[in-house]
Amino acid sequence: MKNEKKIFSIILVLAMVIGTVALSGCTQETENKIIVGTSADFKPFEYKAQNGTIIGFDIDLIKKILTDQGYTVEVQDIGFDSLIPALQTGKINVIAAAMTITDVRKQQVDFSNPYYNANQAVLVKVGADVNITNINDLANYSVGAQTGTTGWGWINDTLVATGKLDKSKFNSYELYTDAVSDLINGPTRVGAIVIDSPVAKAFAKSGNVKIVLNITTNESYGFAVEKGNAELVNKINTGLTAVMATTYWEDLVEKYFTT
Ligand code: GLN
């Protein structure tokens, strides 16, 4: 009986040792894995290929930067407005979503150095009876944008808060792809969409929508990490500088912006 107890204790201790070793192995693995969050409705920066894989300028770039530094990368598709909360709660480690560096966001997350500049543009449906030549004309239509974006903020601050556009004519969408579908074939039939200029150009390539107005906002995109994660942001900045100095950068620009 005594011996049995002894053997049982030994087995218990062994199991604990094995368990600890196995667990530390797991931690090691997660330490080398980075989860990148994006909103894959923003071609050419992030979108879904025919087979469902998330690709795009931001995705290729952040994958290159992180894998060069020994990380494995997993990409998760999350609505734009939920990206910062997901970063703050540790569900993702990096945001790669053509995210504009703004003072408000800087209080919630830390940004890498800027990697791309953009402005806003106004998209309308080709052939629609819409006449927009300046920002005041927007007040005659319902205007849409993706919730939480700088385009959404611009409509809110410049048109709604100033009383130029009635609140009922401000349409918020979870995805920019939904906003553009609505522009083209309803059901709500938004008259115009405010969206980042490079993405407006990509949507216009379909021939169904066109840019009628450019709005200078002088935005710069950065990758975001959890506030205080200096180690990761430094690694991203080092990698970004290194990649920008190689032909990989030119090839990437060519791949996503000239075809
Ligand atoms: N650049 C814009 C912003 O940061 C839009 C980004 C997006 O919709 N993915 O708000």
Short mmCIF file of C-alpha atoms and ligand atoms in Angstrom, two decimals:
data_model
loop_
_atom_site.label_atom_id
_atom_site.label_comp_id
_atom_site.label_asym_id
_atom_site.label_seq_id
_atom_site.Cartn_x
_atom_site.Cartn_y
_atom_site.Cartn_z
CA MET A 1 0.00 0.00 0.00
CA LYS A 2 2.76 2.43 1.01
CA ASN A 3 4.71 1.59 -2.12
CA GLU A 4 1.68 2.20 -4.27
CA LYS A 5 1.31 5.66 -2.73
CA LYS A 6 4.97 6.38 -3.42
CA ILE A 7 4.66 5.32 -7.05
CA PHE A 8 1.56 7.44 -7.40
CA SER A 9 3.39 10.49 -6.01
CA ILE A 10 6.30 9.93 -8.38
CA ILE A 11 3.93 9.69 -11.32
CA LEU A 12 2.19 12.87 -10.17
CA VAL A 13 5.48 14.78 -9.96
CA LEU A 14 6.55 13.45 -13.35
CA ALA A 15 3.25 14.52 -14.88
CA MET A 16 3.70 18.00 -13.45
CA VAL A 17 7.23 18.27 -14.83
CA ILE A 18 6.11 17.09 -18.27
CA GLY A 19 3.18 19.48 -18.16
CA THR A 20 5.39 22.44 -17.30
CA VAL A 21 7.82 21.62 -20.09
CA ALA A 22 4.98 21.26 -22.58
CA LEU A 23 3.42 24.56 -21.51
CA SER A 24 6.66 26.50 -21.77
CA GLY A 25 7.01 25.04 -25.27
CA CYS A 26 3.64 26.55 -26.14
CA THR A 27 4.54 29.97 -24.79
CA GLN A 28 7.66 29.92 -26.91
CA GLU A 29 5.56 29.29 -29.97
CA THR A 30 3.04 32.07 -29.29
CA GLU A 31 5.88 34.48 -28.63
CA ASN A 32 7.03 34.02 -32.20
CA LYS A 33 3.59 34.31 -33.70
CA ILE A 34 2.05 37.64 -34.55
CA ILE A 35 -1.64 38.04 -35.24
CA VAL A 36 -2.26 40.83 -37.72
CA GLY A 37 -5.75 42.31 -37.79
CA THR A 38 -7.17 43.95 -40.89
CA SER A 39 -10.45 44.91 -42.55
CA ALA A 40 -10.31 43.15 -45.90
CA ASP A 41 -12.62 45.50 -47.81
CA PHE A 42 -9.99 48.01 -48.88
CA LYS A 43 -8.36 47.11 -52.18
CA PRO A 44 -5.46 47.40 -52.99
CA PHE A 45 -4.31 47.60 -49.33
CA GLU A 46 -6.23 44.57 -48.01
CA TYR A 47 -8.81 42.44 -49.76
CA LYS A 48 -9.77 38.85 -50.42
CA ALA A 49 -8.38 36.98 -53.40
CA GLN A 50 -10.71 34.70 -55.37
CA ASN A 51 -9.83 31.75 -53.10
CA GLY A 52 -10.59 33.77 -49.96
CA THR A 53 -6.98 34.45 -48.92
CA ILE A 54 -6.42 37.95 -47.61
CA ILE A 55 -3.87 39.79 -49.73
CA GLY A 56 -2.89 43.38 -50.51
CA PHE A 57 -0.17 45.97 -50.16
CA ASP A 58 -0.39 46.20 -46.36
CA ILE A 59 -0.61 42.44 -45.91
CA ASP A 60 2.40 41.63 -48.09
CA LEU A 61 4.37 44.43 -46.47
CA ILE A 62 3.72 43.53 -42.83
CA LYS A 63 4.23 39.82 -43.55
CA LYS A 64 7.60 40.57 -45.17
CA ILE A 65 8.67 42.81 -42.27
CA LEU A 66 7.69 40.30 -39.60
CA THR A 67 8.77 37.06 -41.25
CA ASP A 68 12.19 38.62 -42.01
CA GLN A 69 12.52 39.02 -38.24
CA GLY A 70 11.64 35.42 -37.48
CA TYR A 71 7.93 35.70 -36.73
CA THR A 72 5.14 33.62 -38.15
CA VAL A 73 2.13 35.71 -39.15
CA GLU A 74 -1.58 34.98 -39.02
CA VAL A 75 -4.03 37.45 -40.59
CA GLN A 76 -7.50 37.97 -39.13
CA ASP A 77 -10.33 39.83 -40.84
CA ILE A 78 -12.15 42.13 -38.40
CA GLY A 79 -14.45 45.13 -39.08
CA PHE A 80 -12.43 48.36 -39.18
CA ASP A 81 -14.17 49.84 -36.17
CA SER A 82 -13.34 46.80 -34.02
CA LEU A 83 -9.62 46.75 -34.80
CA ILE A 84 -8.44 49.10 -32.04
CA PRO A 85 -10.52 47.34 -29.32
CA ALA A 86 -9.14 43.97 -30.58
CA LEU A 87 -5.60 45.33 -30.25
CA GLN A 88 -6.27 46.73 -26.80
CA THR A 89 -7.64 43.42 -25.52
CA GLY A 90 -4.74 41.43 -26.98
CA LYS A 91 -6.81 39.53 -29.55
CA ILE A 92 -4.47 40.82 -32.25
CA ASN A 93 -0.90 42.14 -32.06
CA VAL A 94 -0.70 44.48 -35.05
CA ILE A 95 -3.22 46.46 -37.14
CA ALA A 96 -2.46 46.56 -40.86
CA ALA A 97 -5.50 48.29 -42.33
CA ALA A 98 -4.46 51.46 -44.19
CA MET A 99 -5.02 53.09 -40.82
CA THR A 100 -4.43 56.83 -40.79
CA ILE A 101 -2.20 58.09 -38.01
CA THR A 102 -4.38 60.54 -36.04
CA ASP A 103 -3.96 62.28 -32.68
CA VAL A 104 -7.07 60.61 -31.29
CA ARG A 105 -5.87 57.12 -32.24
CA LYS A 106 -2.39 57.90 -30.92
CA GLN A 107 -3.91 58.04 -27.46
CA GLN A 108 -5.16 54.47 -27.86
CA VAL A 109 -2.39 52.74 -29.83
CA ASP A 110 1.21 53.26 -30.92
CA PHE A 111 1.92 53.73 -34.61
CA SER A 112 4.87 52.75 -36.76
CA ASN A 113 6.51 55.30 -39.04
CA PRO A 114 4.23 56.27 -41.94
CA TYR A 115 4.37 54.07 -45.04
CA TYR A 116 1.78 55.57 -47.41
CA ASN A 117 0.08 58.95 -47.96
CA ALA A 118 -3.55 59.47 -48.94
CA ASN A 119 -6.38 61.98 -49.20
CA GLN A 120 -10.15 61.52 -49.40
CA ALA A 121 -12.24 61.27 -52.57
CA VAL A 122 -15.94 61.27 -53.41
CA LEU A 123 -17.33 58.32 -55.36
CA VAL A 124 -20.65 58.30 -57.24
CA LYS A 125 -22.32 55.78 -59.52
CA VAL A 126 -21.50 56.10 -63.21
CA GLY A 127 -24.58 57.31 -65.07
CA ALA A 128 -26.46 58.39 -61.91
CA ASP A 129 -28.15 61.77 -61.85
CA VAL A 130 -25.70 63.22 -59.33
CA ASN A 131 -24.05 66.59 -59.69
CA ILE A 132 -21.22 67.20 -57.24
CA THR A 133 -18.53 69.76 -58.04
CA ASN A 134 -17.74 71.03 -54.53
CA ILE A 135 -18.26 69.86 -50.95
CA ASN A 136 -21.44 71.92 -50.48
CA ASP A 137 -23.12 69.93 -53.27
CA LEU A 138 -22.82 66.82 -51.08
CA ALA A 139 -25.63 68.20 -48.92
CA ASN A 140 -28.11 67.43 -51.73
CA TYR A 141 -27.54 63.67 -51.49
CA SER A 142 -27.22 60.98 -48.90
CA VAL A 143 -23.56 60.46 -48.15
CA GLY A 144 -21.92 57.31 -46.83
CA ALA A 145 -18.70 55.99 -45.32
CA GLN A 146 -17.41 53.09 -43.25
CA THR A 147 -17.94 53.63 -39.51
CA GLY A 148 -14.91 54.83 -37.61
CA THR A 149 -12.82 55.81 -40.62
CA THR A 150 -11.33 59.21 -41.32
CA GLY A 151 -13.77 59.52 -44.25
CA TRP A 152 -16.63 58.96 -41.82
CA GLY A 153 -15.08 61.53 -39.46
CA TRP A 154 -14.74 64.04 -42.29
CA ILE A 155 -18.46 63.78 -43.17
CA ASN A 156 -19.38 64.03 -39.52
CA ASP A 157 -17.18 67.06 -38.75
CA THR A 158 -17.43 68.97 -42.03
CA LEU A 159 -21.00 68.30 -43.08
CA VAL A 160 -23.13 66.99 -40.21
CA ALA A 161 -21.72 68.97 -37.26
CA THR A 162 -21.86 72.21 -39.28
CA GLY A 163 -25.50 71.61 -40.18
CA LYS A 164 -24.78 71.32 -43.91
CA LEU A 165 -25.95 67.71 -44.12
CA ASP A 166 -28.97 66.38 -42.28
CA LYS A 167 -28.10 63.47 -39.96
CA SER A 168 -30.74 61.31 -41.68
CA LYS A 169 -28.73 61.60 -44.89
CA PHE A 170 -25.53 60.29 -43.32
CA ASN A 171 -25.22 56.53 -43.97
CA SER A 172 -22.75 54.49 -41.95
CA TYR A 173 -21.55 51.11 -43.21
CA GLU A 174 -19.66 48.35 -41.49
CA LEU A 175 -17.71 47.68 -44.69
CA TYR A 176 -16.69 49.95 -47.57
CA THR A 177 -17.54 47.16 -50.00
CA ASP A 178 -21.15 47.33 -48.71
CA ALA A 179 -21.16 51.12 -49.15
CA VAL A 180 -20.06 50.76 -52.77
CA SER A 181 -22.65 48.01 -53.46
CA ASP A 182 -25.31 50.30 -52.03
CA LEU A 183 -24.08 53.12 -54.27
CA ILE A 184 -24.41 50.88 -57.31
CA ASN A 185 -27.63 48.97 -56.65
CA GLY A 186 -29.35 49.99 -53.44
CA PRO A 187 -31.32 49.11 -51.32
CA THR A 188 -30.65 52.35 -49.43
CA ARG A 189 -29.14 54.01 -52.48
CA VAL A 190 -26.60 56.30 -51.01
CA GLY A 191 -25.75 59.10 -53.48
CA ALA A 192 -22.06 59.54 -52.72
CA ILE A 193 -19.32 57.90 -50.70
CA VAL A 194 -16.34 59.52 -49.03
CA ILE A 195 -13.36 57.16 -49.04
CA ASP A 196 -9.55 57.20 -49.13
CA SER A 197 -8.33 58.34 -52.56
CA PRO A 198 -6.18 55.30 -53.51
CA VAL A 199 -9.06 52.96 -52.70
CA ALA A 200 -11.54 55.17 -54.58
CA LYS A 201 -9.28 54.77 -57.63
CA ALA A 202 -9.31 50.99 -57.24
CA PHE A 203 -13.12 50.89 -56.98
CA ALA A 204 -13.39 53.19 -60.04
CA LYS A 205 -11.46 50.64 -62.10
CA SER A 206 -14.61 48.46 -62.12
CA GLY A 207 -16.26 51.10 -64.34
CA ASN A 208 -19.40 51.20 -62.15
CA VAL A 209 -18.33 54.13 -59.99
CA LYS A 210 -16.23 57.24 -60.55
CA ILE A 211 -14.41 59.94 -58.58
CA VAL A 212 -16.10 63.36 -58.83
CA LEU A 213 -14.24 65.23 -56.11
CA ASN A 214 -10.93 65.11 -54.26
CA ILE A 215 -10.70 66.31 -50.67
CA THR A 216 -7.21 67.14 -49.41
CA THR A 217 -6.77 65.68 -45.93
CA ASN A 218 -3.03 64.85 -45.99
CA GLU A 219 -3.26 61.50 -44.23
CA SER A 220 -0.48 58.99 -43.60
CA TYR A 221 -0.95 55.31 -42.90
CA GLY A 222 0.89 53.50 -40.13
CA PHE A 223 0.84 50.02 -38.60
CA ALA A 224 -0.52 50.06 -35.06
CA VAL A 225 0.56 48.06 -32.00
CA GLU A 226 -0.68 48.00 -28.44
CA LYS A 227 0.18 51.17 -26.53
CA GLY A 228 3.58 50.80 -24.90
CA ASN A 229 4.79 47.88 -27.02
CA ALA A 230 8.00 49.69 -27.94
CA GLU A 231 9.80 46.47 -28.80
CA LEU A 232 7.36 45.51 -31.54
CA VAL A 233 6.99 49.00 -32.97
CA ASN A 234 10.80 49.33 -33.15
CA LYS A 235 11.04 46.03 -34.96
CA ILE A 236 8.39 47.11 -37.44
CA ASN A 237 10.14 50.45 -38.03
CA THR A 238 13.52 48.78 -38.54
CA GLY A 239 11.95 46.30 -40.94
CA LEU A 240 10.04 49.02 -42.78
CA THR A 241 13.19 51.08 -43.36
CA ALA A 242 15.04 48.00 -44.54
CA VAL A 243 12.28 46.93 -46.93
CA MET A 244 11.85 50.46 -48.33
CA ALA A 245 15.53 50.44 -49.31
CA THR A 246 15.17 47.32 -51.45
CA THR A 247 13.52 46.55 -54.77
CA TYR A 248 10.89 44.59 -52.82
CA TRP A 249 9.26 47.96 -52.09
CA GLU A 250 9.21 49.08 -55.75
CA ASP A 251 7.89 45.70 -56.81
CA LEU A 252 5.15 45.90 -54.19
CA VAL A 253 4.08 49.38 -55.33
CA GLU A 254 4.10 48.17 -58.92
CA LYS A 255 2.16 45.01 -58.07
CA TYR A 256 -0.68 46.74 -56.26
CA PHE A 257 -0.83 50.23 -57.76
CA THR A 258 -0.10 49.94 -61.44
CA THR A 259 -2.19 46.98 -62.49
N1 GLN B 1 -7.47 55.50 -43.76
C1 GLN B 1 -8.79 55.49 -43.26
C2 GLN B 1 -8.79 55.49 -41.76
O1 GLN B 1 -7.80 55.26 -41.18
C3 GLN B 1 -9.61 54.31 -43.78
C4 GLN B 1 -9.05 52.96 -43.46
C5 GLN B 1 -9.95 51.79 -43.80
O2 GLN B 1 -11.13 51.92 -44.07
N2 GLN B 1 -9.41 50.61 -43.84
O3 GLN B 1 -9.77 55.70 -41.13
#
